[in-house]
XYZ file of N, CA, C and O in Angstrom:
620
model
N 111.385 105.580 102.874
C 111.203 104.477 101.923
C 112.375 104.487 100.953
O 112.534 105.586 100.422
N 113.240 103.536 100.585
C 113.869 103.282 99.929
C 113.444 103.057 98.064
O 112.806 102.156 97.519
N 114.122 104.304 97.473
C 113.413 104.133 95.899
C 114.446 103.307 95.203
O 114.637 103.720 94.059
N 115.116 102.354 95.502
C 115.848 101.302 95.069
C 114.797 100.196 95.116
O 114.735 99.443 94.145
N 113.863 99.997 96.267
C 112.827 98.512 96.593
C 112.311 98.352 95.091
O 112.255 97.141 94.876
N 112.014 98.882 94.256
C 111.424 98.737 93.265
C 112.883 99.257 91.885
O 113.516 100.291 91.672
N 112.849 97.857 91.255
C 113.906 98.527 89.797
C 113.272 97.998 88.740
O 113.887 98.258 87.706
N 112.341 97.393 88.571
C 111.366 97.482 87.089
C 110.158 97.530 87.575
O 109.789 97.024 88.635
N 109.388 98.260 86.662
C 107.996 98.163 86.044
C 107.819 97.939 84.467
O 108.194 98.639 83.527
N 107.138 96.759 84.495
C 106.715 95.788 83.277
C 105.086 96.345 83.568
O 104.574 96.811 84.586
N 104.458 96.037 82.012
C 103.070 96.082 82.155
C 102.736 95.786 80.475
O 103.285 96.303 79.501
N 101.534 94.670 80.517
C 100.609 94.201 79.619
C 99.285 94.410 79.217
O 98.235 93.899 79.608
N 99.426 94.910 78.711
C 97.935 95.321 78.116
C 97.173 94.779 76.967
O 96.373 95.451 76.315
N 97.566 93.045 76.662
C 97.518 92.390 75.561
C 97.035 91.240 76.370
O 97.338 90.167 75.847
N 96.207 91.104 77.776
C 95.866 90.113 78.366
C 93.935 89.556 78.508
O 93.215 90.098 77.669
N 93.671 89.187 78.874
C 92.642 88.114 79.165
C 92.441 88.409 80.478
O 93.437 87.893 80.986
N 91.647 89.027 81.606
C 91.410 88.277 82.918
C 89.940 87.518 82.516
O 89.054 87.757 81.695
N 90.212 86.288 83.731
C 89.274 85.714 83.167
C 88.189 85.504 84.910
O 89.070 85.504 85.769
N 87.234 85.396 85.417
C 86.888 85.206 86.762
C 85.520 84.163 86.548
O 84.463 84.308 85.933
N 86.092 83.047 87.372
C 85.256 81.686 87.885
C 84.731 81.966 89.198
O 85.360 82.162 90.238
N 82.998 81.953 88.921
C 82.495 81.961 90.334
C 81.836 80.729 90.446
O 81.287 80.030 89.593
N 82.032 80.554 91.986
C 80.988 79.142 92.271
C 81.596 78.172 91.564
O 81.174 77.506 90.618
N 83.425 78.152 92.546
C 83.933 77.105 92.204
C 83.939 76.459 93.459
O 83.968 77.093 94.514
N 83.903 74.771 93.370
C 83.285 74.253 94.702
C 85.283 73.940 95.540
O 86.255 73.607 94.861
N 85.297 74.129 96.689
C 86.383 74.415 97.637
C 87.219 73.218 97.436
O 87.890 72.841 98.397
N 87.268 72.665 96.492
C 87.722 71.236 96.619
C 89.128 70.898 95.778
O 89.031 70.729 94.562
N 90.357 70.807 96.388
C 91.567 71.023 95.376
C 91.786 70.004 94.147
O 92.728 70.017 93.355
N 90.701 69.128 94.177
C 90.807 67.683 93.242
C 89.623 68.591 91.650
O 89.866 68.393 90.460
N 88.642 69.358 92.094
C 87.719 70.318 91.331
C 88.400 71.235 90.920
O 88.204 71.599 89.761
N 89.572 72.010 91.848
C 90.021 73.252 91.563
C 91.116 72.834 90.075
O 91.423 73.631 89.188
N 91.589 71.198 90.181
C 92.522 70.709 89.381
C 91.887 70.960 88.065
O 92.279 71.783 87.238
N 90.760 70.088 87.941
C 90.035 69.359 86.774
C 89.795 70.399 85.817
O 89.713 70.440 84.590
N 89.671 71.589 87.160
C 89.631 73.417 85.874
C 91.137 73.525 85.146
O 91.255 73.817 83.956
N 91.863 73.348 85.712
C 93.293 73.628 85.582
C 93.919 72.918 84.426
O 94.637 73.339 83.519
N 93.398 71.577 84.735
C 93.859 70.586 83.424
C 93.271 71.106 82.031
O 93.793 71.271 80.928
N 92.219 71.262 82.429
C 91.295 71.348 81.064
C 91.863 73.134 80.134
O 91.635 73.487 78.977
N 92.324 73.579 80.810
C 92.508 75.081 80.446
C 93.983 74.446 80.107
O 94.104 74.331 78.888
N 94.762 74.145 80.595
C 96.489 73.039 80.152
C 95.779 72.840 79.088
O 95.721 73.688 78.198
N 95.151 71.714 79.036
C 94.826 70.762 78.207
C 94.822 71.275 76.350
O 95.187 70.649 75.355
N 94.102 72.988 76.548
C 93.599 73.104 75.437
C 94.639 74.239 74.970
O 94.502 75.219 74.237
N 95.830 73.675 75.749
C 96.998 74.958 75.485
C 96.619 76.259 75.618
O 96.392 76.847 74.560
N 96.492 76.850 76.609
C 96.101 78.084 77.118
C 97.399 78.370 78.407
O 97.278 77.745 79.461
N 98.090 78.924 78.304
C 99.141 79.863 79.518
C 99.058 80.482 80.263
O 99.699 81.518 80.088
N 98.241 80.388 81.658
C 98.131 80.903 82.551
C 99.086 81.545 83.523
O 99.910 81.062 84.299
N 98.583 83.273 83.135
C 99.801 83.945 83.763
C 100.261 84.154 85.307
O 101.394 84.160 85.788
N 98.865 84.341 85.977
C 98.716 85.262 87.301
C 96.943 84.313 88.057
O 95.780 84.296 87.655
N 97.389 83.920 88.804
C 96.070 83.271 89.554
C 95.723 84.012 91.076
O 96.455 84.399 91.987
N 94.442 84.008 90.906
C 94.659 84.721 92.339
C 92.952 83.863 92.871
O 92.148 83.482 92.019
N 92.741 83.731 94.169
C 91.311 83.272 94.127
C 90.576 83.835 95.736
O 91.317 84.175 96.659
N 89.727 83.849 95.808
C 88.596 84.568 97.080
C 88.176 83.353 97.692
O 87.856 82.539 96.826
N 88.056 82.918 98.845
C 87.225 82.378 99.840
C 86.064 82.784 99.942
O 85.921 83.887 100.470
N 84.848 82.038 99.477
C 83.835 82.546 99.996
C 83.201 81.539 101.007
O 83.629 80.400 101.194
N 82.064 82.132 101.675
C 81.060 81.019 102.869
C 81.182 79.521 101.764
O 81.943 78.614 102.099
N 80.501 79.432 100.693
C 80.267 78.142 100.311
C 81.147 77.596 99.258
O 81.221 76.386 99.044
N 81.932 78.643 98.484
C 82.484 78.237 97.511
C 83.472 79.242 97.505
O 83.889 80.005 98.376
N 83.815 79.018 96.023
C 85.520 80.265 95.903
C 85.629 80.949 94.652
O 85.215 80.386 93.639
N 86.020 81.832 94.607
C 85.864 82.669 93.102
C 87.697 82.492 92.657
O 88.653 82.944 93.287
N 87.703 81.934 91.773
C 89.096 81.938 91.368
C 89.395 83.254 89.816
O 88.411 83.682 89.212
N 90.506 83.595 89.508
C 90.534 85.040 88.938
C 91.944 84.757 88.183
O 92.962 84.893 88.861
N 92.058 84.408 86.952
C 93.210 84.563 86.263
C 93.449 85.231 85.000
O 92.464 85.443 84.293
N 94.937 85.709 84.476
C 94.952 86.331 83.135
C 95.569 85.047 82.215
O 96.181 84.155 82.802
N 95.444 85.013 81.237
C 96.125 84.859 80.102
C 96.522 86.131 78.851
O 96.020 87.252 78.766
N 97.518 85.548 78.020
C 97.531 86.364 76.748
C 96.166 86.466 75.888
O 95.432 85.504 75.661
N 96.002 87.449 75.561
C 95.245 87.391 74.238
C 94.788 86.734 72.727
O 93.743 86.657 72.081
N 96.455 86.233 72.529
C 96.304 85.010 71.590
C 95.433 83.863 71.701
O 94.674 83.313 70.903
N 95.768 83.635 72.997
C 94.836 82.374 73.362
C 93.356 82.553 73.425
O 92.615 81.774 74.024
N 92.970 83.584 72.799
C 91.209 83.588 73.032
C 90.350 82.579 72.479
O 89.236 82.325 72.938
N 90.855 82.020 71.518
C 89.926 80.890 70.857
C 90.272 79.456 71.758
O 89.340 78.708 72.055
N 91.553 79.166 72.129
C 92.003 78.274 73.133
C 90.993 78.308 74.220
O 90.149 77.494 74.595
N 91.421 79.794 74.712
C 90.695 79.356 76.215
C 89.095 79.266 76.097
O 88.455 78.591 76.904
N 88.454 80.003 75.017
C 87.227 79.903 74.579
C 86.370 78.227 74.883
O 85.293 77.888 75.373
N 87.434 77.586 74.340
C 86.985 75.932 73.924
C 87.451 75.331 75.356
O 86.817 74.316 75.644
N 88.414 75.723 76.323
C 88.115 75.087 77.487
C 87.359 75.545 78.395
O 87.091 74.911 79.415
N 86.916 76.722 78.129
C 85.851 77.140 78.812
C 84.651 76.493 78.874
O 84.166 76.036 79.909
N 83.938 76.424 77.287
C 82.856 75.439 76.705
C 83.071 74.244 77.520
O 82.098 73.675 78.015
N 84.581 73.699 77.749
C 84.223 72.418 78.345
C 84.146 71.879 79.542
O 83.804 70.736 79.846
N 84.587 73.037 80.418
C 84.740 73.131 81.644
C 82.672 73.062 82.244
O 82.018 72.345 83.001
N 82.391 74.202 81.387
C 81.146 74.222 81.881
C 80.304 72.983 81.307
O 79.229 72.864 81.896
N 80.442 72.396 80.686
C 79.563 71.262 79.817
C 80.017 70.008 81.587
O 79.188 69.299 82.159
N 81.164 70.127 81.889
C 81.547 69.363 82.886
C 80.973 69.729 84.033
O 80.461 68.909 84.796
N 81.028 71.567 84.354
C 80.399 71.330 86.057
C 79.892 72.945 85.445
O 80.510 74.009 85.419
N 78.545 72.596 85.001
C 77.462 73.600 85.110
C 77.012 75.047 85.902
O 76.585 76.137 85.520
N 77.386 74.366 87.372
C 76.904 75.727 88.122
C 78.517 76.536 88.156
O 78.607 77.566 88.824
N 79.244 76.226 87.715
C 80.566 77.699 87.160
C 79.680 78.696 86.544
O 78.779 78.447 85.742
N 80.174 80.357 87.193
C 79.925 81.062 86.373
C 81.163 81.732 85.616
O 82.130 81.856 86.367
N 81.404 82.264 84.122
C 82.994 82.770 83.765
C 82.883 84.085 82.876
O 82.719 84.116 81.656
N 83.010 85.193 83.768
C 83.257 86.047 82.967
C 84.564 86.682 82.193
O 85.527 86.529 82.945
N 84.904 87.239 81.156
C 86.041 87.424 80.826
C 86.272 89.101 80.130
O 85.701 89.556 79.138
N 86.952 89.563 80.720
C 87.072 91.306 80.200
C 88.671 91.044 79.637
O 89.640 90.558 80.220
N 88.499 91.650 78.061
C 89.883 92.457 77.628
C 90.374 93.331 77.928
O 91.598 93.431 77.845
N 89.341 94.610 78.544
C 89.963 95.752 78.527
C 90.363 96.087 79.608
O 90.066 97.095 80.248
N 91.034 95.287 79.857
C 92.287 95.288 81.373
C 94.002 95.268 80.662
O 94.330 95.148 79.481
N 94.817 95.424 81.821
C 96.139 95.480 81.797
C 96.468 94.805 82.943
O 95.665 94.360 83.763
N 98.204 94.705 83.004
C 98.477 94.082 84.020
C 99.676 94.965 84.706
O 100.681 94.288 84.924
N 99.766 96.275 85.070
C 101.286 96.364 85.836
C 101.929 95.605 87.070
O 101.464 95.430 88.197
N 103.266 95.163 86.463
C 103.694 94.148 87.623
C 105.181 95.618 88.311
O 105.726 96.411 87.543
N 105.392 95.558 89.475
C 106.308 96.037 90.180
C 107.095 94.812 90.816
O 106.627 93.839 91.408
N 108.665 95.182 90.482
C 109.524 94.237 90.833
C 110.844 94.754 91.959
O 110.998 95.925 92.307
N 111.419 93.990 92.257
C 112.678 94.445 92.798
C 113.265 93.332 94.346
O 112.487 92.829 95.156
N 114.285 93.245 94.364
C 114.815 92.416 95.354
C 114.845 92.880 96.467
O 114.968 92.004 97.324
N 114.762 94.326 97.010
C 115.019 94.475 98.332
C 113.958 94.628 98.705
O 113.912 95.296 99.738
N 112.482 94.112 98.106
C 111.464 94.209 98.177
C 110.751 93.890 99.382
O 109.802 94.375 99.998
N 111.712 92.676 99.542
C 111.248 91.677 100.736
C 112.238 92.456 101.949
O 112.229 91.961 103.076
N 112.850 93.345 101.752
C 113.084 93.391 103.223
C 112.438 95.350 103.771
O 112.482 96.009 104.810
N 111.918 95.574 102.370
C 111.629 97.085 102.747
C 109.600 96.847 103.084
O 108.784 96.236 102.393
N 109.414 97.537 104.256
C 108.154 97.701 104.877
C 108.025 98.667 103.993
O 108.844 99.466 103.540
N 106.601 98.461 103.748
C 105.547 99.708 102.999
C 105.399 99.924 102.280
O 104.630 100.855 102.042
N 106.258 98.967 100.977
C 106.528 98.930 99.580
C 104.723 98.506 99.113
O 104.260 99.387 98.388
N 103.941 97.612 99.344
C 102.502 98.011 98.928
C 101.896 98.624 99.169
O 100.908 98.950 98.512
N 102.286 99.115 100.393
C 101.328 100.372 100.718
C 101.651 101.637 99.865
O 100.725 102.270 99.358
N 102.720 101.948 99.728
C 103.358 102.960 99.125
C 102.757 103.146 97.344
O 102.470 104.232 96.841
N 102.686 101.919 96.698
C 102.230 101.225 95.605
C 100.813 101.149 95.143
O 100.370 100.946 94.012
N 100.276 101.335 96.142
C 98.667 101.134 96.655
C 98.075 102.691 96.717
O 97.113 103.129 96.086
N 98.955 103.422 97.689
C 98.802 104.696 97.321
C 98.879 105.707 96.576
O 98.331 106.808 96.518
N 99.922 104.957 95.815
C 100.251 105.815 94.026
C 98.889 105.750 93.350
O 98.273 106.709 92.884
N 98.482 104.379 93.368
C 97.002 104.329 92.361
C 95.991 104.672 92.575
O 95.187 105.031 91.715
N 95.709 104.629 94.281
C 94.802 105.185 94.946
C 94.621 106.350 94.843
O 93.457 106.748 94.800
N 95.769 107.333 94.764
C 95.450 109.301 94.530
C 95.030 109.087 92.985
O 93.902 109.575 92.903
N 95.386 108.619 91.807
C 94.780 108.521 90.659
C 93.296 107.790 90.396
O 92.664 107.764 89.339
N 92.919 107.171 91.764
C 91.463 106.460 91.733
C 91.705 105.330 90.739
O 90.694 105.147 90.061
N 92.551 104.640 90.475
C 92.797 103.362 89.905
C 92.346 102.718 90.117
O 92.386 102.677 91.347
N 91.458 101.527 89.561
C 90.832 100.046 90.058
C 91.601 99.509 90.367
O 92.669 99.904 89.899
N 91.677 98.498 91.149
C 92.189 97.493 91.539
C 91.085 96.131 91.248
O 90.202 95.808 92.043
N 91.388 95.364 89.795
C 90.525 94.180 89.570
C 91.124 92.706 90.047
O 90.490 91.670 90.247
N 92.615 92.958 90.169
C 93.010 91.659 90.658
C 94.609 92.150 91.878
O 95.304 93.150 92.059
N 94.555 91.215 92.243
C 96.162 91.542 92.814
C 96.879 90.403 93.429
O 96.432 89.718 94.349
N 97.882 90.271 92.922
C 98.962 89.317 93.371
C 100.056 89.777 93.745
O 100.486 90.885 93.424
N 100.896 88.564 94.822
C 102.244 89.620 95.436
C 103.288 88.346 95.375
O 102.732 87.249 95.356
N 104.330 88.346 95.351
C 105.267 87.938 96.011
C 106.335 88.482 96.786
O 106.361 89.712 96.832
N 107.282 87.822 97.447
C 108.341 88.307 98.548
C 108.725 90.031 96.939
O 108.986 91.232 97.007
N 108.624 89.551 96.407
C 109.921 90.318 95.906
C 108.959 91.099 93.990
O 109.520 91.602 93.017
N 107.595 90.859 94.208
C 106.910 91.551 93.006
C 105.660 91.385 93.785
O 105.273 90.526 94.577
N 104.943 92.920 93.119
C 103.312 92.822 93.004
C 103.100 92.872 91.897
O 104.032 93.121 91.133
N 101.497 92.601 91.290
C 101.116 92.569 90.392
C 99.839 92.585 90.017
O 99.018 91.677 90.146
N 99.637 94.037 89.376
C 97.399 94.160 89.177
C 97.202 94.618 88.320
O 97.755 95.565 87.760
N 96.050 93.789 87.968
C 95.241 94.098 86.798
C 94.185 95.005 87.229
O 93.540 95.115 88.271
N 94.206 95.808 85.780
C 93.721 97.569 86.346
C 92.979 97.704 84.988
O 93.682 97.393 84.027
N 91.973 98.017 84.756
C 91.515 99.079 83.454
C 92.304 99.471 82.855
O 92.983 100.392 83.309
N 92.610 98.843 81.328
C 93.404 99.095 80.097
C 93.840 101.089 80.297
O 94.898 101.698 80.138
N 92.410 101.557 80.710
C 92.569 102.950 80.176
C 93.641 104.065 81.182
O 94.144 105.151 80.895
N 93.701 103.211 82.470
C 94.710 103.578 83.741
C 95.891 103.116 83.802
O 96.705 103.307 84.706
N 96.039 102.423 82.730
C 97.515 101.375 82.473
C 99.021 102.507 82.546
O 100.086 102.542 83.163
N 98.238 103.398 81.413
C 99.882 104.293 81.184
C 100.380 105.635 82.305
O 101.428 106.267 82.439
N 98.861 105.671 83.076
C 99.216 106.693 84.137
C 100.155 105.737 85.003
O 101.379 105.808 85.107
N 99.129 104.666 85.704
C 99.626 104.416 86.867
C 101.548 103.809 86.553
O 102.431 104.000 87.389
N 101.718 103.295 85.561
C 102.919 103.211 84.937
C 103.621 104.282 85.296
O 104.099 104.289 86.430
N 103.822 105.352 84.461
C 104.377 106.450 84.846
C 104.453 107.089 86.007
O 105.558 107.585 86.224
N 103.222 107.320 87.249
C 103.297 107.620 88.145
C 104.144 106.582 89.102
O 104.863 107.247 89.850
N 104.294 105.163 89.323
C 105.335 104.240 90.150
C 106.510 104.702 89.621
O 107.428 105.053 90.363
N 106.610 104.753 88.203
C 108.210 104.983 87.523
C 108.682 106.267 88.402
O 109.754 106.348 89.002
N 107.920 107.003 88.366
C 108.139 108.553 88.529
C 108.575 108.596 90.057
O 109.562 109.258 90.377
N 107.828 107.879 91.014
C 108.483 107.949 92.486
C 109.013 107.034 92.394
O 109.212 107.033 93.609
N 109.678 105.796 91.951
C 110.681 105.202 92.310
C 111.620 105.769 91.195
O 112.626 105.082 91.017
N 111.525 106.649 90.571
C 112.789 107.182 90.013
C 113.466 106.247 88.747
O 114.632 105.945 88.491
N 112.713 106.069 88.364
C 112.697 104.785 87.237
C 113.111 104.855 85.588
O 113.051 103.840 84.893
């Protein structure tokens, strides 16, 4: 494995995840959430969402500032479509892993996956691109698992 695939680790611990269940599969519904959370100036960082049989659980962070923001589009989201359920935990973080040769080195999540995994880390959300991952983990696992990626990619 190449310890170049990875040259930053960033991480937030000043975030919002927020999780919508029994959102109905429909991208014109999935909008109307979207606007309304825009709408009330709220910054959505990281989206990630589940397929389920009848419906879909969608899963995002924001900053912390925005708690009274997203508070009030929340209120209005549900005043609009009732059977949403929305829970929201602070005491999460977010470490993101970055790097460009990301996309061409095999095993870089697995490798990533296994760092947190020997520390028994949650895994509450996860997002990827060609070239970053990114999960929200229990505030209280934030500064290990930090240090432990830094530490094997030599950071």
């Amino acid at each position: 494995m190449d310890k170049n695939a990875i040259t930053q680790v960033e991480y937030n611990d000043q975030i919002i995840q927020v999780k919508l269940l029994n959102v109905e599969k429909n991208s014109l519904f999935v909008g109307s959430i979207f606007q309304e959370i825009s709408k009330n100036g709220v910054n959505i960082d990281m989206i990630s969402q589940v397929m389920l049989e009848d419906e879909m659980r969608i899963d995002f962070t924001c900053d912390q500032k925005d708690q009274e923001k997203l508070n009030e589009a929340i209120e209005n989201i549900k005043q609009k479509h009732p059977r949403i359920m929305v829970y929201q935990s602070r005491n999460v973080a977010k470490v993101m892993v970055e790097g460009e040769k990301m996309k061409d080195e095999i095993g870089v999540a697995a490798h990533i996956f296994e760092i947190l995994g020997k520390y028994q880390v949650p895994l509450l959300q996860i997002t990827t691109s060609e070239i970053s991952i990114s999960c929200v983990i229990p505030s209280e696992f934030m500064e290990l698992a930090v240090n432990e990626i830094k530490k094997a990619y030599q950071l």
